[in-house]
PDB file of C-alpha atoms and ligand atoms in Angstrom:
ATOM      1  CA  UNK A  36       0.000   0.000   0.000  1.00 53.00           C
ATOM      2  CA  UNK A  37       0.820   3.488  -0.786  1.00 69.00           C
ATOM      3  CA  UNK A  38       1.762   5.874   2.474  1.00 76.00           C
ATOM      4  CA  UNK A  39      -1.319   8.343   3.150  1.00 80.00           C
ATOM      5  CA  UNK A  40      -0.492  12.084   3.757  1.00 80.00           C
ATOM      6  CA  UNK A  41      -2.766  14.919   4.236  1.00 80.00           C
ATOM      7  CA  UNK A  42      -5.815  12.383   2.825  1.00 90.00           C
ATOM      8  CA  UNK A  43      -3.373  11.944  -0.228  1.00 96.00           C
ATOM      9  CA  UNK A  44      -2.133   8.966  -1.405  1.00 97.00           C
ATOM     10  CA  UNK A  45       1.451   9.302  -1.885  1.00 98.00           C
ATOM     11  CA  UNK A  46       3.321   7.408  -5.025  1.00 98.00           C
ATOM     12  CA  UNK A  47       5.220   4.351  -3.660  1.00 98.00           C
ATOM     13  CA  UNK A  48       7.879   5.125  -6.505  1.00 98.00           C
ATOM     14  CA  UNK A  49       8.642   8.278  -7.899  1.00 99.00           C
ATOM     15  CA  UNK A  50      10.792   8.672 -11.684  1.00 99.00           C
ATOM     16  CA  UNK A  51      12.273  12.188 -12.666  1.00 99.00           C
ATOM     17  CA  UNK A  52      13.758  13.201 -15.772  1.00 99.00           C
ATOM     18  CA  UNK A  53      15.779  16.135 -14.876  1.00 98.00           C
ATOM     19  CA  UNK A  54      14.913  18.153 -17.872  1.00 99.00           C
ATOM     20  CA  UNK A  55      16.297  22.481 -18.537  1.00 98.00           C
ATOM     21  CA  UNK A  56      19.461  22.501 -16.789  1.00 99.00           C
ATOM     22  CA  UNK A  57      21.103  23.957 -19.795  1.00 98.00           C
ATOM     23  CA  UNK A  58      18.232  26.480 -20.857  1.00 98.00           C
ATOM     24  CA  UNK A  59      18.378  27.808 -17.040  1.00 99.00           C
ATOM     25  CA  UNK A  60      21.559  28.544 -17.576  1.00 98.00           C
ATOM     26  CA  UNK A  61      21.028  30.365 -20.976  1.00 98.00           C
ATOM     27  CA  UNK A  62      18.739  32.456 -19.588  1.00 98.00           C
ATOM     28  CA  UNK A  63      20.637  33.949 -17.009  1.00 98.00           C
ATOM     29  CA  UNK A  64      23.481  34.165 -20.012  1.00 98.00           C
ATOM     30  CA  UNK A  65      25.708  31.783 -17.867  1.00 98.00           C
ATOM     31  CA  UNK A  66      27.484  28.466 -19.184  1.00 98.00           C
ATOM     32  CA  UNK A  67      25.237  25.662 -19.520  1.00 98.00           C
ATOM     33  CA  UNK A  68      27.456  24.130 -16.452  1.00 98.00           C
ATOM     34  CA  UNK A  69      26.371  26.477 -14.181  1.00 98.00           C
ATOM     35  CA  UNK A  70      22.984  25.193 -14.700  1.00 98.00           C
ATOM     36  CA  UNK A  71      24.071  21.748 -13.785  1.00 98.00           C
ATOM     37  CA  UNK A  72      25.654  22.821 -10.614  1.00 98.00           C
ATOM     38  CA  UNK A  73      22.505  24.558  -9.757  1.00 98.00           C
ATOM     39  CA  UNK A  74      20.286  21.635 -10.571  1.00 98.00           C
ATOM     40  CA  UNK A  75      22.099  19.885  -7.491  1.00 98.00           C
ATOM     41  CA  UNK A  76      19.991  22.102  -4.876  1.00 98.00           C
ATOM     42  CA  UNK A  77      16.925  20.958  -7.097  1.00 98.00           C
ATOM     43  CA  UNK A  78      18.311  16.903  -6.226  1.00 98.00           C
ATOM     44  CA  UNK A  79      18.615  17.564  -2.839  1.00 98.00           C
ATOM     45  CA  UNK A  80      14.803  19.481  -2.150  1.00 97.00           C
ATOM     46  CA  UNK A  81      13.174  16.316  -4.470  1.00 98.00           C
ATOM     47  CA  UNK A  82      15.466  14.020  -2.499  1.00 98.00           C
ATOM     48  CA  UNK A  83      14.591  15.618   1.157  1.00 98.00           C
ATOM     49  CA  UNK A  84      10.580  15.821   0.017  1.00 98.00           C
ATOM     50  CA  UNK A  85       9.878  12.460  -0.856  1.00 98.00           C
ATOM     51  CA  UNK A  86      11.826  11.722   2.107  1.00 98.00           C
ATOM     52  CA  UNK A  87       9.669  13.583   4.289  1.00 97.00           C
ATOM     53  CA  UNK A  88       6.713  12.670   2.514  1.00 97.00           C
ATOM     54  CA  UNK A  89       7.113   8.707   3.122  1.00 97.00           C
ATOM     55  CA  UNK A  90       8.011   7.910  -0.872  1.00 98.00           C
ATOM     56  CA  UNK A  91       9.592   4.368  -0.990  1.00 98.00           C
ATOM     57  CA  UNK A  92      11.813   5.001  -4.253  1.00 98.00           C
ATOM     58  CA  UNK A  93      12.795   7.822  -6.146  1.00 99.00           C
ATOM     59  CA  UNK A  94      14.261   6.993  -9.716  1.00 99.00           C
ATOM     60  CA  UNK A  95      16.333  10.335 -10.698  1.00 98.00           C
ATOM     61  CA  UNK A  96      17.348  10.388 -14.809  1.00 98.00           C
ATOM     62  CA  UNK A  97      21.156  11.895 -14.456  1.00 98.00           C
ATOM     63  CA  UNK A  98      22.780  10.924 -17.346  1.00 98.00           C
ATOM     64  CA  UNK A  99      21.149   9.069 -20.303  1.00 98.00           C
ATOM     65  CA  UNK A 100      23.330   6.646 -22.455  1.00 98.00           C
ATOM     66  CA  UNK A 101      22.807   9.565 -25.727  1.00 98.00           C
ATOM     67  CA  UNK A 102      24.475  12.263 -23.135  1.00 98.00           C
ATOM     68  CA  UNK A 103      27.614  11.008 -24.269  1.00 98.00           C
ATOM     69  CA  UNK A 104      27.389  12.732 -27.963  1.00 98.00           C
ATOM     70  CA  UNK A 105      27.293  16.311 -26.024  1.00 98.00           C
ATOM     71  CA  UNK A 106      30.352  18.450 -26.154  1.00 98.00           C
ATOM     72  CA  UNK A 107      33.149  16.571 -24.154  1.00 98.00           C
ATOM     73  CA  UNK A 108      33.754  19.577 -21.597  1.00 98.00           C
ATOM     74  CA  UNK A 109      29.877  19.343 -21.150  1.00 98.00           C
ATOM     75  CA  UNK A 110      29.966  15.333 -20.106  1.00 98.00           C
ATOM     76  CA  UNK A 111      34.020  15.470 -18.217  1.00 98.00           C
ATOM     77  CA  UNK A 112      32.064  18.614 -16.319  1.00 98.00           C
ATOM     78  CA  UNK A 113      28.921  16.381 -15.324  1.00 98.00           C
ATOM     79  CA  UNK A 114      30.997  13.352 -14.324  1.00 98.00           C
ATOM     80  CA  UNK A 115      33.207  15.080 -12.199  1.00 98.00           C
ATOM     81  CA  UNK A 116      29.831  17.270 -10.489  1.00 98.00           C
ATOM     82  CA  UNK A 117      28.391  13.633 -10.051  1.00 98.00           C
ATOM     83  CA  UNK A 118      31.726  12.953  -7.748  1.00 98.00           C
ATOM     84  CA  UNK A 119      31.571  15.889  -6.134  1.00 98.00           C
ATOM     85  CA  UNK A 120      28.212  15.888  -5.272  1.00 98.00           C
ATOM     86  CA  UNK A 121      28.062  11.954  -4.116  1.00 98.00           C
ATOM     87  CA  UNK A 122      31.298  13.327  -1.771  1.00 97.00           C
ATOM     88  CA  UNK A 123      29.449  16.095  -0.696  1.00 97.00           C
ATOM     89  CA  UNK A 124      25.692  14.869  -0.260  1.00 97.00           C
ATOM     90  CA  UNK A 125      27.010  11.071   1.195  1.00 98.00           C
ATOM     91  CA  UNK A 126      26.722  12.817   5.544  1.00 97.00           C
ATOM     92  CA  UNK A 127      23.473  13.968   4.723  1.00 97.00           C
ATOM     93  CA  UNK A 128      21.754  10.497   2.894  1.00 98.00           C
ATOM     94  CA  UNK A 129      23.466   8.686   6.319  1.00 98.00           C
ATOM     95  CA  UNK A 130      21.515  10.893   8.033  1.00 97.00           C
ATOM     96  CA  UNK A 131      18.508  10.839   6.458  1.00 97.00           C
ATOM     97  CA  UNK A 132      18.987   6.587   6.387  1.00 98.00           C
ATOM     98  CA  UNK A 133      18.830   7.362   2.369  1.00 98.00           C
ATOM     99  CA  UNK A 134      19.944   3.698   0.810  1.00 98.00           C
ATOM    100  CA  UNK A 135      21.890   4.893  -2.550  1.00 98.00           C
ATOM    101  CA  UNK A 136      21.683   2.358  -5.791  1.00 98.00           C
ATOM    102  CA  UNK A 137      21.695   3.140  -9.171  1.00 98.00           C
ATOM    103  CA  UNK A 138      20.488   1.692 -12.394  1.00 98.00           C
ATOM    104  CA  UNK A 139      22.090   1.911 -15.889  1.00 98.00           C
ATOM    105  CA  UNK A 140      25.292   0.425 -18.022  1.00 98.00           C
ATOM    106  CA  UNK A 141      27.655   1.379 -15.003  1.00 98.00           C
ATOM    107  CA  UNK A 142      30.480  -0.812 -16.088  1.00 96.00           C
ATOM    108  CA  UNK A 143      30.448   2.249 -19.022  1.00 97.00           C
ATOM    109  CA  UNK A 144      31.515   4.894 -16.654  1.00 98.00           C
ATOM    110  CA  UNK A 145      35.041   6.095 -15.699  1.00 96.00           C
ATOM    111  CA  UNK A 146      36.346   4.421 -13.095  1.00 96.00           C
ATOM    112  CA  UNK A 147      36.828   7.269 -10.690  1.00 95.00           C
ATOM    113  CA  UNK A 148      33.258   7.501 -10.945  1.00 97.00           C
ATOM    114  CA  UNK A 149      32.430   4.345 -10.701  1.00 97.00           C
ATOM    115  CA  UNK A 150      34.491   3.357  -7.808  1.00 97.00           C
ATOM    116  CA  UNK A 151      32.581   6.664  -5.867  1.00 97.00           C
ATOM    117  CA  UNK A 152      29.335   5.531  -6.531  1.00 98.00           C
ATOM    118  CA  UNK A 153      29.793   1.901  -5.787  1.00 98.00           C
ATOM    119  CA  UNK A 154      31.603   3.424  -2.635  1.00 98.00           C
ATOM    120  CA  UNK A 155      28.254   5.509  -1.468  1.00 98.00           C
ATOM    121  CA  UNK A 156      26.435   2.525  -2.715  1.00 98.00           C
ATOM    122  CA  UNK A 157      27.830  -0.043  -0.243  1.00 98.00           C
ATOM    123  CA  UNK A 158      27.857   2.763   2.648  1.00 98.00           C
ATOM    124  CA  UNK A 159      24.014   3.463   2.694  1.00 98.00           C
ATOM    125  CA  UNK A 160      23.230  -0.233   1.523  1.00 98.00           C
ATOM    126  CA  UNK A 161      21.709  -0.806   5.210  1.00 98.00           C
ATOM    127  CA  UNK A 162      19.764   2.634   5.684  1.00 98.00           C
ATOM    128  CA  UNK A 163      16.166   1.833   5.925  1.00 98.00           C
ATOM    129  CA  UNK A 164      14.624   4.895   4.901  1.00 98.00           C
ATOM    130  CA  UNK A 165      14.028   6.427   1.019  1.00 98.00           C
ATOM    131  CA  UNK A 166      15.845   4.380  -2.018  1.00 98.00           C
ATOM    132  CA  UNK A 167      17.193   6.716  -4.052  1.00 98.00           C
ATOM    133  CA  UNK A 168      17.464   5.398  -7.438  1.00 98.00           C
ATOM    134  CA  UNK A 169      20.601   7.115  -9.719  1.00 98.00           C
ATOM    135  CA  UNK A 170      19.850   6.133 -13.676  1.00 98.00           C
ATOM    136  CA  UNK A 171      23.425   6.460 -14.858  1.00 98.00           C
ATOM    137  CA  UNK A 172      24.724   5.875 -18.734  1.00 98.00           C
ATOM    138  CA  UNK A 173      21.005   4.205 -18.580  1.00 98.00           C
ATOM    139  CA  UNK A 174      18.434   3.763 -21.324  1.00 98.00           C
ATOM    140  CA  UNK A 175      15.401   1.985 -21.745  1.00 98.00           C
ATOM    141  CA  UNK A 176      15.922   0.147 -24.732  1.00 98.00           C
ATOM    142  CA  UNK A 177      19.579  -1.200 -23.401  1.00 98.00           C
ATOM    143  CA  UNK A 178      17.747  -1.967 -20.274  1.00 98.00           C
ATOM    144  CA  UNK A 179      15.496  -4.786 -22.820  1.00 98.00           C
ATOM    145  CA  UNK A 180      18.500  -5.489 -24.735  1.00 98.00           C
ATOM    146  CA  UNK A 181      20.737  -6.486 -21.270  1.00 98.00           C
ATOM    147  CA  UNK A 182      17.874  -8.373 -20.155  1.00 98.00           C
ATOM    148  CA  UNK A 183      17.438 -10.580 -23.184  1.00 98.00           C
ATOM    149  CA  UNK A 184      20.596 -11.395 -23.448  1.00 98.00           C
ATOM    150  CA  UNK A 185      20.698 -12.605 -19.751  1.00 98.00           C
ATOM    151  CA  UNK A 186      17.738 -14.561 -20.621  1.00 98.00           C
ATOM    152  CA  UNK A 187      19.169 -15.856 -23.640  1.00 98.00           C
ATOM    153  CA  UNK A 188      22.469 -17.108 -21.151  1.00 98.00           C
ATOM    154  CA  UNK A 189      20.015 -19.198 -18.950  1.00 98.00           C
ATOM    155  CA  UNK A 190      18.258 -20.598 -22.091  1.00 98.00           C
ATOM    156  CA  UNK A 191      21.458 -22.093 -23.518  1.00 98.00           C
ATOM    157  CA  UNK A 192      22.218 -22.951 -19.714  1.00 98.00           C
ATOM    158  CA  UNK A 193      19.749 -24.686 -19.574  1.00 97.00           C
ATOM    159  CA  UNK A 194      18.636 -23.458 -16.074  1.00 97.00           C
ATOM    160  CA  UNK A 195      15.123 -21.333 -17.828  1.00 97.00           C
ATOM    161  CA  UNK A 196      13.043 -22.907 -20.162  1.00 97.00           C
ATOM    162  CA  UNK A 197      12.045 -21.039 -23.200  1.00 97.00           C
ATOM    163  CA  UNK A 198       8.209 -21.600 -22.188  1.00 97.00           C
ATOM    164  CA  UNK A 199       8.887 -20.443 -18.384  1.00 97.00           C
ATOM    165  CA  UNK A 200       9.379 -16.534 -20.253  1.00 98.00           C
ATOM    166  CA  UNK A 201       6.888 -14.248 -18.862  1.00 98.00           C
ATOM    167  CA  UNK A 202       6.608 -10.929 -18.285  1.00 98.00           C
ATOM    168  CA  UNK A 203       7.745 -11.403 -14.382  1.00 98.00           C
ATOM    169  CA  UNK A 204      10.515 -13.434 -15.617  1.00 98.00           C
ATOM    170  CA  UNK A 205      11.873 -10.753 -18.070  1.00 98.00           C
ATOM    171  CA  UNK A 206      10.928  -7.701 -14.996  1.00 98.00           C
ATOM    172  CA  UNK A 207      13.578  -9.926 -12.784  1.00 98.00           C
ATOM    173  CA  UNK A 208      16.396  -9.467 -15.390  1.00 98.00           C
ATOM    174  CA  UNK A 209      15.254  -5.275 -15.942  1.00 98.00           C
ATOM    175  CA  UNK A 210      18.214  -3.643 -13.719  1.00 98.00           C
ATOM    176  CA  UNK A 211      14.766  -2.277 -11.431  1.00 98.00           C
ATOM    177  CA  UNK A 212      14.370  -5.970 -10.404  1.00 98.00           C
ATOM    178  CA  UNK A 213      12.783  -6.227  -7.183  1.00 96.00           C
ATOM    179  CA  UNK A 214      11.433  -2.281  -7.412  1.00 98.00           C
ATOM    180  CA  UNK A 215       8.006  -1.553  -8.285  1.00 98.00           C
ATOM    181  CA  UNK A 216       6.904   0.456 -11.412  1.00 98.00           C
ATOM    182  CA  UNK A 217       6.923   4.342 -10.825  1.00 98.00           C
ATOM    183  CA  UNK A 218       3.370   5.282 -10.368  1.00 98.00           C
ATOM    184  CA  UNK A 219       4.434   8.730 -11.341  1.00 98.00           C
ATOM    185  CA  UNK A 220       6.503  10.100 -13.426  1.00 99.00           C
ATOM    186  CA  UNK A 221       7.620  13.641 -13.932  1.00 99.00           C
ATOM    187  CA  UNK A 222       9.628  15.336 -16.271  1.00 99.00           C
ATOM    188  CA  UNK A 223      10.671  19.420 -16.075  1.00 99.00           C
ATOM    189  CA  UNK A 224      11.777  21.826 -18.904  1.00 98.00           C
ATOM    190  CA  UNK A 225       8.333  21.684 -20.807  1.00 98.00           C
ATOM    191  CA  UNK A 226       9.732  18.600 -23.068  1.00 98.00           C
ATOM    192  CA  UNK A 227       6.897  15.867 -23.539  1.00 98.00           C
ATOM    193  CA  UNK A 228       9.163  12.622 -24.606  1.00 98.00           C
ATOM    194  CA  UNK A 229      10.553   9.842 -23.067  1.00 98.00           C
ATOM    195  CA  UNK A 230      14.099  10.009 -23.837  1.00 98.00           C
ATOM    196  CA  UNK A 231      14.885   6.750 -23.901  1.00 98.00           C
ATOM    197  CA  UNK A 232      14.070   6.297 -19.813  1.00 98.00           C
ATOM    198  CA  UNK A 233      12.426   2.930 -18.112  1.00 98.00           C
ATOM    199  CA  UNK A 234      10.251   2.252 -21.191  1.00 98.00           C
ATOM    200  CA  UNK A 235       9.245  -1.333 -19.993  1.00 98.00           C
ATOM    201  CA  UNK A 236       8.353   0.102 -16.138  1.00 98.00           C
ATOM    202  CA  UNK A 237       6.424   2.909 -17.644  1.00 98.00           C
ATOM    203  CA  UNK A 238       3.793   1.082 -18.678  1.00 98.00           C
ATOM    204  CA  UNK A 239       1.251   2.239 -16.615  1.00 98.00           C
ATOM    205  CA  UNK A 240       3.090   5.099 -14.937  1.00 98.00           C
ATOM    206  CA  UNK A 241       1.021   8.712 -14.511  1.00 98.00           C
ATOM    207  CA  UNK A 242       2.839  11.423 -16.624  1.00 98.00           C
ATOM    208  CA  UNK A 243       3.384  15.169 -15.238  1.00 98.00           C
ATOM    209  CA  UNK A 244       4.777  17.564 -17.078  1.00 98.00           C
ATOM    210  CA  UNK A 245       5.506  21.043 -15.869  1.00 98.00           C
ATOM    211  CA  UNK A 246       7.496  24.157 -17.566  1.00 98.00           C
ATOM    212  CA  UNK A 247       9.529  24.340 -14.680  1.00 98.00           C
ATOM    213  CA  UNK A 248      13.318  24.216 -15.097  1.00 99.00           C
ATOM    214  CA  UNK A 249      15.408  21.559 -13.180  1.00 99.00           C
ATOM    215  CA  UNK A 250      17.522  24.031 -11.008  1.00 98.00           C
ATOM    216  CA  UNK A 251      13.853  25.937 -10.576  1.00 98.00           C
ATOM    217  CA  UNK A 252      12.148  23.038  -9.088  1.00 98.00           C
ATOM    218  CA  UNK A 253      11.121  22.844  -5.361  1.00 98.00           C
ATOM    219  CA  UNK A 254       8.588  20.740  -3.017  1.00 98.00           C
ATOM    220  CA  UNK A 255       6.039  22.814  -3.837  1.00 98.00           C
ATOM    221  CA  UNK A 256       6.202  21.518  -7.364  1.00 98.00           C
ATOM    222  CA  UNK A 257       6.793  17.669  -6.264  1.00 98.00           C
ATOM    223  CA  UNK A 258       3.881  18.511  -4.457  1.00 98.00           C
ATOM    224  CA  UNK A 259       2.304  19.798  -7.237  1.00 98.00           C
ATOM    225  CA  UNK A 260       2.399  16.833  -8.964  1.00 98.00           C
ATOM    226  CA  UNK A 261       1.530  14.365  -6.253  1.00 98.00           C
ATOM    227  CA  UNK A 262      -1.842  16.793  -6.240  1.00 98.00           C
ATOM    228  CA  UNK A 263      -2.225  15.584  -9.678  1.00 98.00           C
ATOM    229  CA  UNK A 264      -1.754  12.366  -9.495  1.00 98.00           C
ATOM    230  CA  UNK A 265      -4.064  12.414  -7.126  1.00 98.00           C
ATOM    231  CA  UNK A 266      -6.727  13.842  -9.698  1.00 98.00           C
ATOM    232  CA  UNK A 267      -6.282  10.739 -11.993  1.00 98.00           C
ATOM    233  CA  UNK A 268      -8.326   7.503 -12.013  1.00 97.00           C
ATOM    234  CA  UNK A 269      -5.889   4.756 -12.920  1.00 96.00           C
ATOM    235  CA  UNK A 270      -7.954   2.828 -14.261  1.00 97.00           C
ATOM    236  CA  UNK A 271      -5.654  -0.068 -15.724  1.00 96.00           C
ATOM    237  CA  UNK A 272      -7.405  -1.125 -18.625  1.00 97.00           C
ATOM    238  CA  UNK A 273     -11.098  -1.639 -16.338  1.00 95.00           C
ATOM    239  CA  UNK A 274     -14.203   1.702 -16.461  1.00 97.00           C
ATOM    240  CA  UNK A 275     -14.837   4.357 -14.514  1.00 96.00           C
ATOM    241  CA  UNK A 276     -17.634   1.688 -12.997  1.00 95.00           C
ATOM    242  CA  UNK A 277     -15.925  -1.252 -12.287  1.00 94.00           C
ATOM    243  CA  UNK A 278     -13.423   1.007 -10.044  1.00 94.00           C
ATOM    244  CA  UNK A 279     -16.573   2.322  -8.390  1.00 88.00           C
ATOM    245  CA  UNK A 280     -17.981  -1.446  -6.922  1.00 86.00           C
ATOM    246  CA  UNK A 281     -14.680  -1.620  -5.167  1.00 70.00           C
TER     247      UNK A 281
HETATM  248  C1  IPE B1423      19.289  18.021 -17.920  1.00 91.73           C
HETATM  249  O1  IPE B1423      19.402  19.305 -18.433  1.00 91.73           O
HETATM  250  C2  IPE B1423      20.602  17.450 -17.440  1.00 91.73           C
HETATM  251  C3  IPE B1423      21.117  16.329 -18.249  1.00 91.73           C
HETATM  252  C4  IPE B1423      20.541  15.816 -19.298  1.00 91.73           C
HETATM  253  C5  IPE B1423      22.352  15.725 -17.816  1.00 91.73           C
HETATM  254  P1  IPE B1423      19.897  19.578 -19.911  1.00 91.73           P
HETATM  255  O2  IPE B1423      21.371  19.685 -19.911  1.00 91.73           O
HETATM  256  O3  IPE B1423      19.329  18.565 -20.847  1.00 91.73           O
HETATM  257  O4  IPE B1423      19.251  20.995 -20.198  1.00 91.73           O
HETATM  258  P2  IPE B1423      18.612  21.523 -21.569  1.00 91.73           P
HETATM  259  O5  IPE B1423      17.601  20.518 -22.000  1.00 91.73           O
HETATM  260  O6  IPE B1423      19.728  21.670 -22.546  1.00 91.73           O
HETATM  261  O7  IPE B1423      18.000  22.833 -21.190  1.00 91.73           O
HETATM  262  C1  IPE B1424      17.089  13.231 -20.776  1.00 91.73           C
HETATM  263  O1  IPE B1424      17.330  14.583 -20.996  1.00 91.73           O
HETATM  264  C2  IPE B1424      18.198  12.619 -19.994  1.00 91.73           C
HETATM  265  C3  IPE B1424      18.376  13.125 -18.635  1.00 91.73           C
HETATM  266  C4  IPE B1424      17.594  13.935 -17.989  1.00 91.73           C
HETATM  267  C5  IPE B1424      19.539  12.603 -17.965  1.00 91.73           C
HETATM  268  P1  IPE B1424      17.928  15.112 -22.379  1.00 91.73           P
HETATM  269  O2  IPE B1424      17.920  16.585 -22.299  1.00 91.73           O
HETATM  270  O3  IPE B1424      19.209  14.455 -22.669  1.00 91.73           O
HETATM  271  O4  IPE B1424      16.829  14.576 -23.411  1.00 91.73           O
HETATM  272  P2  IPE B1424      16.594  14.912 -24.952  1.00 91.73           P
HETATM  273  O5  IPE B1424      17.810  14.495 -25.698  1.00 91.73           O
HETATM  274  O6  IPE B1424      16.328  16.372 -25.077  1.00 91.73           O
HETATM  275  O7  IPE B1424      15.383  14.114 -25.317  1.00 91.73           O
HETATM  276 MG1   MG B1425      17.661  18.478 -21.975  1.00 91.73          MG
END
């Protein structure tokens, strides 16, 4: 069951795509890294608010497996503000009992980075409190292609049988295995796409999209958008009626 707040329900897991970082900083006329570094107050209200607001997971979109064809300076600056900020951030998620992981190709990183994160990883891995979910050189469609080919490995193993392939089966080999679907997703900037995020766990998610800038948004927009999820009958395929009888 969902936590209650405030006769709300609140999402058990929330997904963000961090969308506007660079246009922020455009506006302002600053480099497009400034807006990145800003967007790191923006992580730490979402992270605090679902937090306080009894969210089980919260799936943040940091760096998408196409980010690697921007400018060079633009990804070296992003990998080294992910460092500094896991350095930075790690008293505070110990505090909080925040339980770090983090979801994407992460073999494909540096391996200053990756040794950080897998650091921060294995220090929170017995909080209790939020899971905060880092999507990191992830997309959706390698997500699929990992998992088949995992699937495939067992096949010619001989430990799953071709017929034993279900849709559970293939959500065990997604890298979300063991998380639940985000029941809400939202994305900033005023961009209404995908991007390449958890297309197999979005099947059912509720979309909210808001102009807002990344380095702009604060609780009062997560709770914005928890107000709005709120509005929506999920129906899941059954009518308005059916949901009624229950
Ligand atoms: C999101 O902001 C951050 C990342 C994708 C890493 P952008 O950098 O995409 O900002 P815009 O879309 O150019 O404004
Ligand atoms: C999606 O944002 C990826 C992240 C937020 C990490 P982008 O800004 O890269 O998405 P597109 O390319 O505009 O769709
Ligand atoms: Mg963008």
């Amino acid at each position: 069951m969902s936590a209650k707040q405030d006769g709300r329900e609140i999402p058990k897991h929330i997904a963000v795509i961090m969308d506007g970082n660079g246009r922020w900083a455009k506006q302002k006329g600053a480099m497009r890294s400034f807006g990145h570094r800003s967007g790191v107050q923006a992580v730490r209200e979402i992270t605090e608010g679902c937090s306080e607001l009894g969210v089980d997971y919260l799936t943040l979109y940091a760096f998408s497996t196409e980010n690697w064809s921007r400018p060079q300076k633009e990804v070296d600056g992003l990998m080294s503000l992910l460092i500094k900020t896991i350095e930075m951030e790690l008293s505070t998620l110990m505090k909080n009992s925040i339980r770090l992981t983090a979801i994407g190709d992460l073999k494909g990183l540096a391996t200053g980075v990756h040794k950080k994160l897998l650091g921060a990883i294995d220090v929170t891995s017995r909080n209790k409190g939020l899971n905060l979910i880092l999507a990191l050189n992830y997309s959706g469609k390698w997500d699929l292609t990992q998992a088949c080919r995992s699937i495939c490995g067992e096949v010619i193993k001989g430990t799953i049988k071709p017929e034993a392939i279900d849709e559970n089966l293939l959500s065990d080999h997604l890298s979300t295995k063991r998380i639940p679907d985000p029941a809400l997703l939202i994305r900033t900037s005023g961009e209404m796409r995908i991007s390449n995020f958890l297309l197999w766990q979005l099947a059912y998610t509720e979309f909210f999209f808001t102009e807002i800038l990344w380095p702009d948004f604060r609780k009062k927009h997560l709770n914005l958008a928890i107000d709005s999820f709120n509005r929506r009958e999920r129906r899941f395929g059954k009518t308005s009626e059916q949901l009624d009888l229950k």
